[in-house]
Coordinates of C-alpha atoms in Angstrom, one line a residue:
Chain O
M297 CA -25.0 14.7 -24.3
I298 CA -21.5 16.0 -23.8
I299 CA -20.1 15.8 -20.3
R300 CA -19.3 19.5 -20.3
N301 CA -23.0 20.4 -20.4
W302 CA -23.9 18.1 -17.5
M303 CA -21.0 18.4 -15.1
R304 CA -20.8 20.6 -12.0
P305 CA -18.6 23.3 -13.4
T306 CA -15.7 24.9 -11.4
P307 CA -15.8 22.4 -8.5
T308 CA -14.4 23.1 -5.1
T309 CA -10.9 21.7 -5.1
V310 CA -8.4 21.2 -2.3
T311 CA -4.6 20.7 -2.0
G312 CA -2.8 17.6 -0.7
E313 CA -1.3 19.8 2.0
M314 CA -4.7 20.6 3.5
L315 CA -5.4 19.1 6.9
L316 CA -7.9 16.3 6.7
A317 CA -9.9 18.1 9.4
E318 CA -10.5 21.0 7.0
A319 CA -11.6 18.7 4.2
N320 CA -13.9 17.1 6.6
H321 CA -15.3 20.5 7.5
I322 CA -16.0 21.2 3.8
F323 CA -17.9 17.9 3.6
S324 CA -20.0 18.7 6.6
E325 CA -20.8 22.2 5.4
T326 CA -21.7 21.2 1.8
R327 CA -23.4 18.3 0.1
L328 CA -20.4 17.5 -2.0
H329 CA -19.3 13.9 -2.2
G330 CA -15.9 14.3 -3.6
L331 CA -13.1 16.9 -3.8
P332 CA -10.5 16.8 -6.5
V333 CA -7.0 17.4 -5.2
V334 CA -5.2 19.8 -7.4
E335 CA -1.6 21.0 -7.0
D336 CA 0.1 23.4 -9.5
G337 CA -2.9 23.1 -11.7
R338 CA -2.5 19.4 -12.0
L339 CA -4.9 16.8 -10.7
R340 CA -3.1 14.7 -8.0
G341 CA -6.0 12.8 -6.4
L342 CA -9.5 12.6 -5.3
I343 CA -10.7 12.6 -1.7
T344 CA -14.3 11.5 -1.0
R345 CA -16.7 11.8 1.8
A346 CA -16.6 8.1 2.3
H347 CA -12.8 8.1 2.8
C348 CA -13.1 10.8 5.5
Q349 CA -15.9 9.1 7.3
R350 CA -14.1 5.8 7.3
A351 CA -10.9 7.3 8.6
A352 CA -12.8 9.1 11.3
H353 CA -14.5 5.8 12.2
H354 CA -11.2 4.0 12.5
V355 CA -9.8 6.7 14.7
A356 CA -12.8 6.8 16.9
R357 CA -12.5 3.1 17.4
T358 CA -9.0 3.3 18.9
Q359 CA -10.5 5.5 21.7
S360 CA -7.1 7.0 22.1
S361 CA -6.7 10.8 22.6
D362 CA -3.3 10.7 20.8
E363 CA -5.0 9.2 17.8
F364 CA -7.7 11.9 17.9
A365 CA -5.0 14.6 18.1
F366 CA -3.1 13.0 15.2
F367 CA -6.3 12.8 13.2
S368 CA -7.3 16.5 13.7
S369 CA -3.9 18.1 13.6
R370 CA -1.5 16.0 11.6
L371 CA -3.4 13.9 9.1
R372 CA -3.4 15.5 5.6
V373 CA -5.5 15.1 2.5
R374 CA -2.6 13.5 0.7
D375 CA -2.5 10.7 3.3
L376 CA -6.0 9.6 2.4
M377 CA -6.6 10.7 -1.2
V378 CA -6.8 8.2 -4.0
R379 CA -3.9 8.7 -6.4
N380 CA -4.4 8.7 -10.1
P381 CA -8.2 8.7 -9.9
A382 CA -10.3 7.7 -12.8
T383 CA -11.3 10.8 -14.8
V384 CA -13.4 11.6 -17.8
D385 CA -12.8 14.2 -20.5
A386 CA -15.2 17.2 -20.8
D387 CA -15.7 16.5 -24.5
E388 CA -16.6 12.9 -24.0
T389 CA -20.3 11.8 -23.9
M390 CA -22.3 11.1 -20.8
E391 CA -22.7 7.5 -22.2
T392 CA -18.9 7.0 -21.9
C393 CA -19.0 8.4 -18.4
L394 CA -21.9 6.1 -17.3
Q395 CA -20.2 3.1 -18.8
K396 CA -16.9 3.9 -17.1
G397 CA -18.6 4.3 -13.8
Q398 CA -20.2 0.9 -14.2
E399 CA -17.0 -0.8 -15.3
L400 CA -14.8 0.7 -12.6
N401 CA -17.5 0.8 -10.0
V402 CA -16.8 4.4 -9.0
G403 CA -19.4 7.1 -8.2
Q404 CA -17.5 10.2 -9.1
F405 CA -15.2 11.5 -11.8
P406 CA -13.2 14.7 -12.0
V407 CA -13.8 16.1 -15.5
M408 CA -10.6 17.1 -17.3
S409 CA -10.0 19.5 -20.2
G410 CA -6.6 20.3 -21.5
G411 CA -4.9 18.7 -18.5
S412 CA -6.8 20.6 -15.8
V413 CA -9.9 19.9 -13.8
V414 CA -12.9 21.8 -15.1
G415 CA -15.7 20.0 -13.4
L416 CA -17.0 17.1 -11.4
I417 CA -19.5 14.3 -12.1
S418 CA -21.0 12.8 -9.0
A419 CA -24.3 11.2 -7.9
S420 CA -26.1 14.6 -8.1
E421 CA -25.2 15.1 -11.7
I422 CA -26.3 11.5 -12.6
F423 CA -29.6 12.2 -10.7
A424 CA -30.1 15.3 -12.7
L425 CA -29.4 13.4 -15.9
A426 CA -31.9 10.7 -15.1
A427 CA -34.5 13.2 -13.9
H428 CA -34.3 15.1 -17.2
F429 CA -34.4 12.0 -19.2
L430 CA -37.4 10.5 -17.6
G431 CA -39.1 13.9 -17.5
A432 CA -39.5 13.5 -13.7
F433 CA -41.0 17.0 -13.4
E434 CA -43.5 16.6 -16.3
R435 CA -45.8 14.1 -14.6
R436 CA -46.0 11.8 -17.6
S437 CA -48.2 8.8 -17.9
G438 CA -46.9 5.6 -19.4
V439 CA -46.8 1.8 -19.8
T440 CA -44.1 -0.8 -19.9
L441 CA -44.4 -3.6 -22.4
A442 CA -43.1 -7.1 -21.7
P443 CA -39.7 -8.0 -23.4
M444 CA -39.9 -8.3 -27.1
L445 CA -37.6 -8.7 -30.1
L446 CA -37.1 -5.2 -31.5
T447 CA -37.3 -5.6 -35.3
P448 CA -37.4 -2.6 -37.6
G449 CA -40.7 -0.9 -37.4
A450 CA -41.6 -2.4 -34.0
I451 CA -41.3 0.9 -32.2
G452 CA -43.3 2.7 -34.9
R453 CA -46.1 0.2 -34.6
V454 CA -46.3 0.7 -30.8
T455 CA -46.3 4.5 -31.4
D456 CA -49.1 4.2 -33.9
I457 CA -51.3 2.1 -31.5
V458 CA -50.7 4.5 -28.5
E459 CA -51.3 7.6 -30.5
G460 CA -54.3 6.0 -32.1
S461 CA -55.9 5.8 -28.7
G462 CA -55.7 9.5 -28.3
A463 CA -52.4 10.0 -26.5
E464 CA -49.3 12.0 -27.5
V465 CA -46.1 9.9 -27.3
I466 CA -43.3 11.7 -25.7
A467 CA -40.6 9.1 -25.3
I468 CA -40.0 5.4 -25.8
Y469 CA -37.0 3.7 -24.1
P470 CA -36.1 0.1 -25.0
I471 CA -34.4 -1.4 -22.0
G472 CA -32.6 -4.7 -22.0
S473 CA -31.7 -6.2 -18.6
G474 CA -28.5 -8.0 -17.6
K475 CA -25.0 -7.8 -18.9
P476 CA -24.6 -8.0 -21.8
P477 CA -28.1 -6.6 -22.5
A478 CA -30.5 -9.3 -23.6
A479 CA -31.8 -9.5 -27.1
L480 CA -35.3 -9.2 -25.8
K481 CA -36.1 -5.7 -24.6
K482 CA -38.8 -4.2 -22.6
L483 CA -40.4 -1.1 -24.1
I484 CA -41.1 1.8 -21.8
V485 CA -43.6 4.2 -23.3
R486 CA -44.2 7.7 -21.9
F487 CA -47.1 9.9 -23.2
H488 CA -49.4 12.8 -22.4
G489 CA -53.2 12.9 -22.6
A490 CA -55.6 10.0 -22.9
S491 CA -56.2 7.6 -20.0
V492 CA -53.7 4.9 -19.2
A493 CA -56.6 2.4 -19.3
A494 CA -57.5 3.3 -22.9
V495 CA -53.8 3.0 -24.0
T496 CA -53.5 -0.3 -22.2
D497 CA -56.6 -1.7 -23.8
A498 CA -55.5 -0.7 -27.3
L499 CA -52.0 -2.3 -26.8
Q500 CA -53.5 -5.5 -25.3
Q501 CA -55.9 -5.8 -28.2
A502 CA -52.9 -5.6 -30.6
G503 CA -51.3 -8.5 -28.8
Y504 CA -48.8 -6.7 -26.5
T505 CA -48.4 -7.5 -22.8
V506 CA -48.4 -4.5 -20.4
V507 CA -46.3 -5.2 -17.3
E508 CA -46.4 -1.8 -15.6
S509 CA -48.5 1.3 -16.0
V510 CA -48.0 4.8 -14.7
E511 CA -50.6 7.5 -14.4
N512 CA -49.2 11.1 -14.0
A513 CA -45.9 9.7 -12.7
H514 CA -47.6 7.6 -10.1
A515 CA -47.6 3.8 -10.3
V516 CA -51.1 2.4 -11.1
A517 CA -52.0 -0.6 -9.0
K518 CA -52.4 -3.6 -11.3
A519 CA -55.7 -5.2 -11.3
A520 CA -55.4 -8.7 -10.0
Chain B
M169 CA 19.4 14.7 -25.8
T170 CA 16.1 15.1 -24.1
S171 CA 16.0 17.4 -21.1
R172 CA 14.7 16.2 -17.8
S173 CA 11.4 17.8 -18.1
D174 CA 10.8 16.0 -21.3
L175 CA 11.0 12.7 -19.5
R176 CA 8.0 13.4 -17.4
S177 CA 4.6 12.4 -18.6
P178 CA 2.3 15.2 -19.5
P179 CA -0.2 15.8 -16.6
S180 CA -3.2 14.6 -18.5
Q181 CA -1.8 11.1 -18.6
G182 CA -2.1 10.9 -14.8
G183 CA -5.6 9.5 -15.2
A184 CA -4.6 7.1 -17.9
A185 CA -3.8 4.4 -15.3
S186 CA -7.4 4.3 -14.2
G187 CA -9.0 3.3 -17.4
P188 CA -7.9 -0.2 -18.2
A189 CA -9.9 -0.1 -21.4
E190 CA -7.5 2.5 -22.9
P191 CA -3.9 1.6 -22.4
V192 CA -2.3 4.9 -23.0
P193 CA 1.6 4.8 -22.9
R194 CA 2.7 6.6 -19.8
R195 CA 5.8 7.9 -21.5
P196 CA 5.6 10.3 -24.3
L197 CA 7.1 9.4 -27.6
G198 CA 10.8 10.1 -27.9
W199 CA 11.6 8.4 -24.6
A200 CA 14.0 5.6 -25.4
A201 CA 12.1 2.8 -23.6
P202 CA 14.2 1.8 -20.6
P203 CA 14.4 -2.0 -20.1
A204 CA 12.6 -1.9 -16.8
A205 CA 9.9 0.7 -17.7
N206 CA 7.0 -1.7 -17.1
E207 CA 8.2 -3.4 -14.0
P208 CA 6.1 -2.5 -11.0
T209 CA 7.3 0.1 -8.5
V210 CA 5.7 -1.7 -5.5
C211 CA 5.2 -5.3 -4.7
W212 CA 3.2 -6.6 -1.7
F213 CA 5.0 -8.9 0.6
E214 CA 2.6 -11.8 0.0
D215 CA 3.6 -11.6 -3.7
C216 CA 7.3 -12.0 -2.9
S217 CA 9.1 -15.2 -2.4
R218 CA 12.7 -16.4 -2.1
D219 CA 12.9 -16.2 -5.9
S220 CA 12.3 -12.5 -5.9
I221 CA 15.5 -11.3 -4.2
A222 CA 16.5 -9.5 -7.4
E223 CA 13.3 -7.4 -7.4
V224 CA 12.7 -6.8 -3.7
G225 CA 16.0 -7.6 -1.9
G226 CA 16.8 -10.2 0.6
K227 CA 14.8 -8.8 3.5
C228 CA 11.5 -8.4 1.7
A229 CA 11.8 -11.6 -0.2
S230 CA 12.2 -13.5 3.1
L231 CA 9.2 -11.7 4.6
G232 CA 7.2 -12.8 1.6
E233 CA 8.5 -16.4 2.1
L234 CA 7.5 -16.2 5.8
I235 CA 3.9 -15.0 4.9
R236 CA 3.7 -17.9 2.5
M237 CA 4.7 -20.4 5.1
G238 CA 2.0 -19.1 7.4
A239 CA 4.1 -17.2 9.9
R240 CA 2.5 -14.2 11.6
V241 CA 4.1 -11.2 9.8
P242 CA 2.8 -7.6 9.9
P243 CA 1.6 -6.7 6.4
G244 CA 3.5 -4.4 4.1
F245 CA 5.0 -3.9 0.7
A246 CA 8.3 -3.4 -1.0
V247 CA 9.4 -0.6 -3.2
T248 CA 11.2 -2.7 -5.9
T249 CA 14.7 -2.4 -7.1
H250 CA 13.3 -1.4 -10.4
G251 CA 11.5 1.5 -8.7
C252 CA 14.6 2.6 -6.8
T253 CA 16.9 2.3 -9.8
R254 CA 14.4 4.3 -11.9
F255 CA 14.4 7.0 -9.2
L256 CA 18.2 7.3 -9.3
R257 CA 18.3 7.3 -13.1
D258 CA 15.4 9.7 -13.6
A259 CA 17.0 12.1 -11.1
G260 CA 19.9 12.2 -13.5
I261 CA 22.5 11.8 -10.7
L262 CA 24.1 8.5 -11.6
P263 CA 27.0 10.0 -13.6
E264 CA 27.7 12.4 -10.7
I265 CA 27.7 9.5 -8.2
A266 CA 30.1 7.5 -10.4
R267 CA 32.4 10.5 -10.6
L268 CA 32.4 10.9 -6.8
L269 CA 33.1 7.2 -6.3
D270 CA 35.8 7.0 -8.9
G271 CA 39.2 6.1 -7.5
L272 CA 38.2 6.1 -3.8
P273 CA 40.5 4.2 -1.6
A274 CA 38.7 1.5 0.4
D275 CA 40.5 2.3 3.7
D276 CA 40.5 6.1 3.8
I277 CA 37.5 6.6 6.2
L278 CA 37.5 10.4 5.9
R279 CA 37.3 10.5 2.1
L280 CA 34.7 7.7 2.2
E281 CA 32.6 9.7 4.6
Q282 CA 32.9 12.8 2.5
A283 CA 31.8 11.1 -0.7
S284 CA 29.0 9.3 1.1
A285 CA 27.7 12.6 2.6
A286 CA 27.8 14.3 -0.8
I287 CA 26.0 11.4 -2.5
R288 CA 23.4 10.9 0.2
S289 CA 22.4 14.6 0.4
M290 CA 22.2 14.7 -3.4
I291 CA 19.8 11.7 -3.4
E292 CA 17.7 12.8 -0.5
S293 CA 17.2 16.3 -2.0
R294 CA 15.9 15.0 -5.4
P295 CA 12.2 15.0 -5.9
M296 CA 10.7 11.7 -6.6
P297 CA 9.0 11.1 -10.1
V298 CA 5.3 11.8 -9.7
E299 CA 4.3 8.3 -10.9
M300 CA 6.6 6.7 -8.4
E301 CA 5.3 8.9 -5.6
D302 CA 1.7 8.0 -6.5
D303 CA 2.5 4.3 -6.7
I304 CA 4.1 4.3 -3.3
A305 CA 1.5 6.5 -1.6
E306 CA -1.3 4.5 -3.1
A307 CA 0.2 1.3 -1.7
Y308 CA 0.6 3.0 1.6
R309 CA -3.1 4.1 1.6
R310 CA -4.1 0.5 0.9
L311 CA -1.9 -0.7 3.7
A312 CA -3.4 1.8 6.1
L313 CA -6.9 0.5 5.1
R314 CA -5.8 -3.0 5.8
C315 CA -4.6 -2.0 9.2
G316 CA -7.8 0.0 9.9
L317 CA -5.9 3.1 10.8
P318 CA -5.4 6.2 8.6
A319 CA -1.7 6.8 7.9
A320 CA -0.8 3.7 9.8
P321 CA 2.7 3.8 11.4
V322 CA 5.2 1.8 9.4
A323 CA 8.8 0.7 9.6
V324 CA 10.8 1.7 6.6
R325 CA 13.8 -0.6 6.0
S326 CA 16.3 -0.9 3.2
S327 CA 16.6 -4.3 1.6
A328 CA 19.7 -4.7 -0.5
T329 CA 20.0 -7.4 -3.1
A330 CA 23.4 -8.5 -1.8
E331 CA 22.4 -8.2 1.9
D332 CA 21.4 -11.2 3.9
L333 CA 22.7 -13.6 1.3
P334 CA 24.5 -16.6 2.6
G335 CA 28.1 -15.8 2.3
A336 CA 27.9 -12.0 2.2
S337 CA 27.4 -10.5 5.6
F338 CA 26.0 -7.1 4.6
A339 CA 23.5 -7.0 7.4
G340 CA 23.0 -3.8 9.3
Q341 CA 24.8 -1.8 6.7
Q342 CA 21.6 -0.2 5.5
D343 CA 19.1 1.9 7.3
T344 CA 15.9 1.3 9.3
Y345 CA 13.5 4.0 10.3
L346 CA 10.8 3.2 12.8
W347 CA 7.3 4.5 13.4
I348 CA 6.9 6.6 10.3
R349 CA 3.4 8.1 9.8
G350 CA 2.0 10.0 6.8
A351 CA 2.7 9.9 3.1
D352 CA 5.2 12.7 3.1
E353 CA 7.3 11.2 5.9
L354 CA 7.2 7.9 4.2
L355 CA 8.4 9.2 0.9
Q356 CA 11.2 11.1 2.6
H357 CA 12.4 8.0 4.4
V358 CA 12.1 5.9 1.3
R359 CA 14.6 8.3 -0.2
R360 CA 16.8 8.0 2.8
C361 CA 16.8 4.3 2.6
I362 CA 17.7 4.4 -1.1
S363 CA 20.6 6.7 -0.2
S364 CA 21.7 4.3 2.4
L365 CA 23.1 2.3 -0.5
Y366 CA 25.9 4.8 -0.3
T367 CA 26.8 4.9 3.3
A368 CA 30.5 5.1 3.9
R369 CA 30.5 1.6 5.3
A370 CA 28.7 0.1 2.3
I371 CA 30.9 1.9 -0.2
G372 CA 34.0 0.7 1.7
Y373 CA 32.7 -2.8 2.0
R374 CA 32.0 -3.0 -1.7
L375 CA 35.4 -1.6 -2.6
K376 CA 37.1 -4.1 -0.2
M377 CA 35.1 -7.1 -1.5
G378 CA 35.5 -6.0 -5.1
F379 CA 31.7 -5.7 -5.8
D380 CA 30.7 -3.3 -8.5
H381 CA 28.7 -0.3 -7.1
A382 CA 26.3 -0.4 -10.0
Q383 CA 25.6 -4.1 -9.5
V384 CA 24.2 -3.7 -6.0
A385 CA 20.6 -2.5 -6.3
I386 CA 18.5 -1.6 -3.3
S387 CA 14.8 -2.1 -2.4
V388 CA 12.9 -0.6 0.4
G389 CA 10.5 -2.5 2.7
V390 CA 7.5 -0.7 4.2
Q391 CA 6.0 -2.8 6.9
K392 CA 3.2 -2.1 9.4
M393 CA 4.8 -1.3 12.7
A394 CA 4.1 -3.6 15.6
N395 CA 3.6 -1.6 18.7
A396 CA 6.1 -3.7 20.6
F397 CA 6.0 -4.3 24.3
T398 CA 9.0 -6.5 24.1
A399 CA 11.1 -7.3 21.1
G400 CA 14.4 -8.8 20.2
V401 CA 16.2 -11.4 18.2
M402 CA 16.2 -15.2 18.1
F403 CA 18.8 -17.6 16.7
T404 CA 17.9 -21.2 15.9
L405 CA 21.4 -22.2 16.9
H406 CA 23.7 -21.0 19.7
P407 CA 25.6 -18.0 18.2
G408 CA 28.4 -18.6 20.7
N409 CA 29.3 -22.2 19.8
G410 CA 27.1 -23.2 16.9
D411 CA 25.1 -25.7 18.9
R412 CA 22.1 -26.6 16.7
S413 CA 20.1 -28.3 19.5
V414 CA 19.1 -25.0 21.1
I415 CA 17.3 -21.8 20.3
V416 CA 18.7 -18.6 21.8
I417 CA 16.4 -15.6 22.4
D418 CA 17.6 -12.1 23.4
S419 CA 14.9 -9.6 24.4
N420 CA 14.3 -6.1 25.8
F421 CA 11.3 -3.9 26.3
G422 CA 10.2 -1.7 23.5
F423 CA 11.2 -2.0 19.8
G424 CA 13.9 -4.4 18.9
E425 CA 16.5 -1.8 17.8
S426 CA 18.0 -1.6 21.3
V427 CA 18.8 -5.3 21.1
V428 CA 19.9 -5.3 17.4
S429 CA 22.2 -2.3 17.9
G430 CA 23.7 -3.8 21.0
E431 CA 22.9 -0.7 23.0
V432 CA 21.6 -2.7 26.0
T433 CA 22.5 -6.0 27.4
P434 CA 19.3 -7.9 26.7
D435 CA 17.7 -10.7 28.7
H436 CA 19.1 -13.9 27.4
F437 CA 17.3 -17.2 27.1
V438 CA 18.4 -20.6 25.9
V439 CA 15.6 -23.0 24.9
S440 CA 16.0 -26.6 24.1
K441 CA 14.9 -27.1 20.5
V442 CA 13.4 -30.6 21.3
T443 CA 11.4 -30.0 24.5
L444 CA 11.0 -26.2 24.2
D445 CA 12.1 -26.0 27.9
I446 CA 14.1 -23.0 29.0
T447 CA 17.5 -24.4 30.0
E448 CA 19.2 -21.1 30.8
R449 CA 18.1 -17.6 31.6
T450 CA 20.0 -14.5 32.3
I451 CA 18.0 -11.4 33.3
S452 CA 20.1 -8.3 32.9
R453 CA 19.6 -4.7 33.9
K454 CA 17.9 -3.0 31.0
E455 CA 18.2 0.7 31.4
V456 CA 16.9 2.0 28.1
C457 CA 14.3 1.0 25.5
Y458 CA 12.8 2.4 22.3
T459 CA 9.2 3.1 22.2
V460 CA 6.7 5.4 20.6
D461 CA 6.2 8.9 21.7
P462 CA 2.4 9.1 21.3
R463 CA 2.2 12.9 21.2
N464 CA 4.7 13.4 18.4
Q465 CA 4.2 10.0 16.8
C466 CA 7.8 9.0 16.5
S467 CA 10.2 6.5 18.0
I468 CA 12.2 7.7 21.0
A469 CA 14.6 6.2 23.5
V470 CA 13.2 6.3 27.1
D471 CA 14.6 5.1 30.4
V472 CA 13.1 1.9 31.6
P473 CA 11.5 2.5 35.0
L474 CA 13.7 1.4 37.8
E475 CA 11.3 -1.2 39.1
R476 CA 11.1 -2.9 35.7
Q477 CA 14.8 -2.8 34.8
T478 CA 15.6 -6.2 36.3
V479 CA 12.3 -7.8 35.5
Q480 CA 12.2 -10.6 32.9
S481 CA 11.0 -8.8 29.7
L482 CA 9.4 -11.9 28.1
I483 CA 7.2 -14.3 30.0
D484 CA 7.9 -18.0 29.8
D485 CA 4.8 -18.8 27.7
E486 CA 5.9 -16.3 25.1
I487 CA 9.4 -17.8 25.1
S488 CA 8.0 -21.2 24.4
E489 CA 5.7 -20.0 21.6
L490 CA 8.5 -18.0 20.1
A491 CA 10.9 -20.9 20.2
W492 CA 8.2 -23.1 18.5
M493 CA 7.8 -20.4 15.8
G494 CA 11.5 -20.3 15.3
K495 CA 11.6 -24.1 14.9
Q496 CA 8.9 -23.9 12.2
I497 CA 10.8 -21.2 10.3
E498 CA 14.1 -23.2 10.5
K499 CA 12.3 -26.2 9.3
H500 CA 10.8 -24.3 6.3
Y501 CA 14.2 -22.8 5.3
G502 CA 16.2 -25.9 6.2
R503 CA 19.0 -24.0 7.7
P504 CA 19.7 -22.1 11.0
M505 CA 18.0 -18.7 11.0
D506 CA 18.5 -15.3 12.6
I507 CA 15.0 -14.0 13.4
E508 CA 13.7 -10.6 14.6
W509 CA 10.4 -10.7 16.5
A510 CA 8.1 -8.5 18.5
V511 CA 5.3 -8.9 21.0
D512 CA 2.5 -6.4 20.3
K513 CA 1.0 -4.6 23.3
D514 CA -2.3 -3.8 21.6
L515 CA -3.3 -7.4 20.9
P516 CA -4.4 -10.2 23.2
S517 CA -1.9 -12.9 24.1
G518 CA -1.9 -15.9 21.8
G519 CA -1.9 -13.8 18.7
N520 CA 0.5 -11.0 19.6
I521 CA 3.9 -12.4 18.7
F522 CA 5.1 -11.2 15.3
I523 CA 8.0 -12.2 13.1
L524 CA 9.5 -9.0 11.7
Q525 CA 12.4 -10.5 9.7
A526 CA 14.2 -13.8 9.2
R527 CA 17.5 -14.3 7.5
P528 CA 19.9 -17.3 7.3
E529 CA 22.4 -17.3 10.0
T530 CA 25.7 -16.5 8.3
V531 CA 28.6 -17.0 10.8
W532 CA 28.2 -20.7 11.7
S533 CA 26.6 -21.7 8.5
A534 CA 29.6 -20.4 6.6
K535 CA 31.9 -22.5 8.8
A536 CA 29.7 -25.6 8.4
A537 CA 29.3 -25.5 4.7
A538 CA 29.0 -29.2 4.8
A539 CA 27.8 -31.6 2.2
S540 CA 24.3 -31.6 3.5
A541 CA 21.6 -30.4 1.1
P542 CA 19.6 -27.2 2.2
S543 CA 16.4 -29.0 3.0
A544 CA 17.9 -32.1 4.6
S545 CA 16.7 -33.3 8.0
A546 CA 18.7 -33.0 11.2
M547 CA 19.7 -36.7 10.9
D548 CA 21.1 -36.0 7.4
Y549 CA 23.1 -33.1 8.8
I550 CA 24.6 -35.3 11.5
L551 CA 25.4 -38.1 9.1
S552 CA 26.9 -35.8 6.5
G553 CA 29.0 -34.3 9.3
L554 CA 30.2 -37.7 10.4
L555 CA 31.0 -38.6 6.8
A556 CA 32.9 -35.4 6.4
G557 CA 34.9 -36.3 9.5
R558 CA 33.5 -33.3 11.4
Q559 CA 32.4 -33.4 15.0
V560 CA 28.7 -32.6 15.6
G561 CA 27.8 -29.7 17.9

C-alpha cells in the first residue's frame, strides 16, 4: 500500500515556458487530468485539465479575436498553473494520500521522491485502487449488514456464519459513515460460492440485519 | 557566513505549504531567523486599511480603505513592504546600494542619475526568490480567476510608505506600469517598481529632506486594469484657490496617465458640492490619449481622432455620479481628497465608474492645518476657521 506501487510512474511533465495551447493539446490527445510543471528538475506547479478548460471558456466568452490570439499565442503554462501544489511522497501510504485528498479537496497529487517528481496520482489511480480492493473483476457475491458495534470477535462470528452456510469469505470491510466515522459500522461481506439467499438466511437467523445483497457483482433486488 | 545558495529552501520543501497538517519550516536550519520571515508577501486590498500603511504603503492602504467604505474599486493585491525588503535583502545587494549612496550630494543631478541607474539595473537583474515569485504569481492567478480572464491585465504601481502621507508630497516619484499581462511580465514590473525606490528624484528628495534611505520601504500594488474609455483626476476642493464648496474634475479619453502626467490639457469641470450641478466647463483640444494596443496587449499613446478632439470626454451624468462618489469619499476620510478615476468601456453605464486611487490632498490641506479634527463636519471646519481668525474659502 505504498504510493510508489500505485502511482502512474514517469508522468508526462511540462515546463512553465510552454504555451498553454500546447498543454491544451496534450490534454486533448491524452486522458491525463493533470501535468506537473517541472523546471530544472524541480516541481514548480501543476496545471490541470480543468484550469485549461476554464481559461478557454473565459476567453471564448469575450468573443474578441484579440483575446483568442492572446490565448493561443501568448498565454503560457506558468500564467495558469497552481504554484506550490500539494504533493505526496512516494514512500507514503495510499491511506495518507486518500486522507490528504479528502482534507485538501484536491483530485491529483504529483508524487515526489528525493526532491523530484517520480509519478502522479489522479482519479485513474484511485479508480484502480478501488477496483482492486473491491475485486471488481472477480464477480464476487456479498451482503451488507446494518450498522453494528464492532466488539472483538464480531467479525469472526460473522465469518463463521457465512462460511457455515457453504460460502468462502474473501473480504470483510467495516465502514463507518460520516466525519468522524461513527462508532457503529456497517459490515460489507464479500464471498464466493453458495447462494446469496442461503447466506442471507443464515445471517438473519443469527440476528443480523442484511441491508444490501449482491450476486456475482450485480445488485439483488430486495424482496419487498 | 552562509552563502547565498544556503539561504534558499531545498526544493522538496516547495510542497510543504500545501499540507497545513505538517508545518515544515520553510527555511533550513542555520538561517538566522529574520524578524519579518513570517510576514505575508502579498495582501489583498480588501484586507488593507488605513492602519496598514507600514505593510502595504499609502496607495494600497487607501485602496483597501476605499473598498471597505463601499467604493467601486477594481480588485487587486499588494506585494507587502516585508516582501520587497526581503527581496532586496535576499538578493544581497543592500551593502552595495549603501555604498553607492554614501556621500552623494543632494543637488548633483548627474551623480544622482548615475547612482540611480546603477542601483536600478542591479535590482532589476536580480532573480526573485522562488517562494516570493510563487506567492505573487499565485495571487495573480487568483486575481485573474476573480476577473474571469486568464492572465488578466493589471496596473502595477509602487506604493511607498512615505508617499501620499499628509505633509510629505512624494506623489508621482515612483513608477506606474499599465496593462501588464502574464506572470513573467508582472514579476519583471514588480521588480521595476521596487527599484523605483531609487530613482534619482527619490534619492535626491530623501537627501534634501533628511530621510534615511533605509527607513523608506516600498510596496507594490497590483490592480485589475480598468479598460478606460475616459479617465482622469478629481479634487474635492478647488486646487487653484482651495475652495471646499466645489469638486473639480479633469478628464481625457483613454487611461488617466495623460491627465496625471500633464501631457494634455484635459477637459475641466467644476461641480458644486451641494447641488452636484456643473457650474463651469472647459472643453479643450485633446490630441493624444493612452489606450490598449489589443494586438500586442500593451499600453500605447494614440492620436485622438480629429472629430473627437474637441468633444466633451465625460458626459454630464457621469460627471454628477463621479462628483457624488467624490463627496462620499471625502466624507469618509473627513478631509479634501485627490482621486483618480476611470470609466470602463466594457461595462454598462451605471456600474462603469471606478475609483483607482484616493489620497489626501496635500497642498491646501497643509496650508489649512487648522484646529479642526479630521472627521469634523463642514460646520466644525468653518467654526474652527472663524475661531482661528482665518477667512473661509
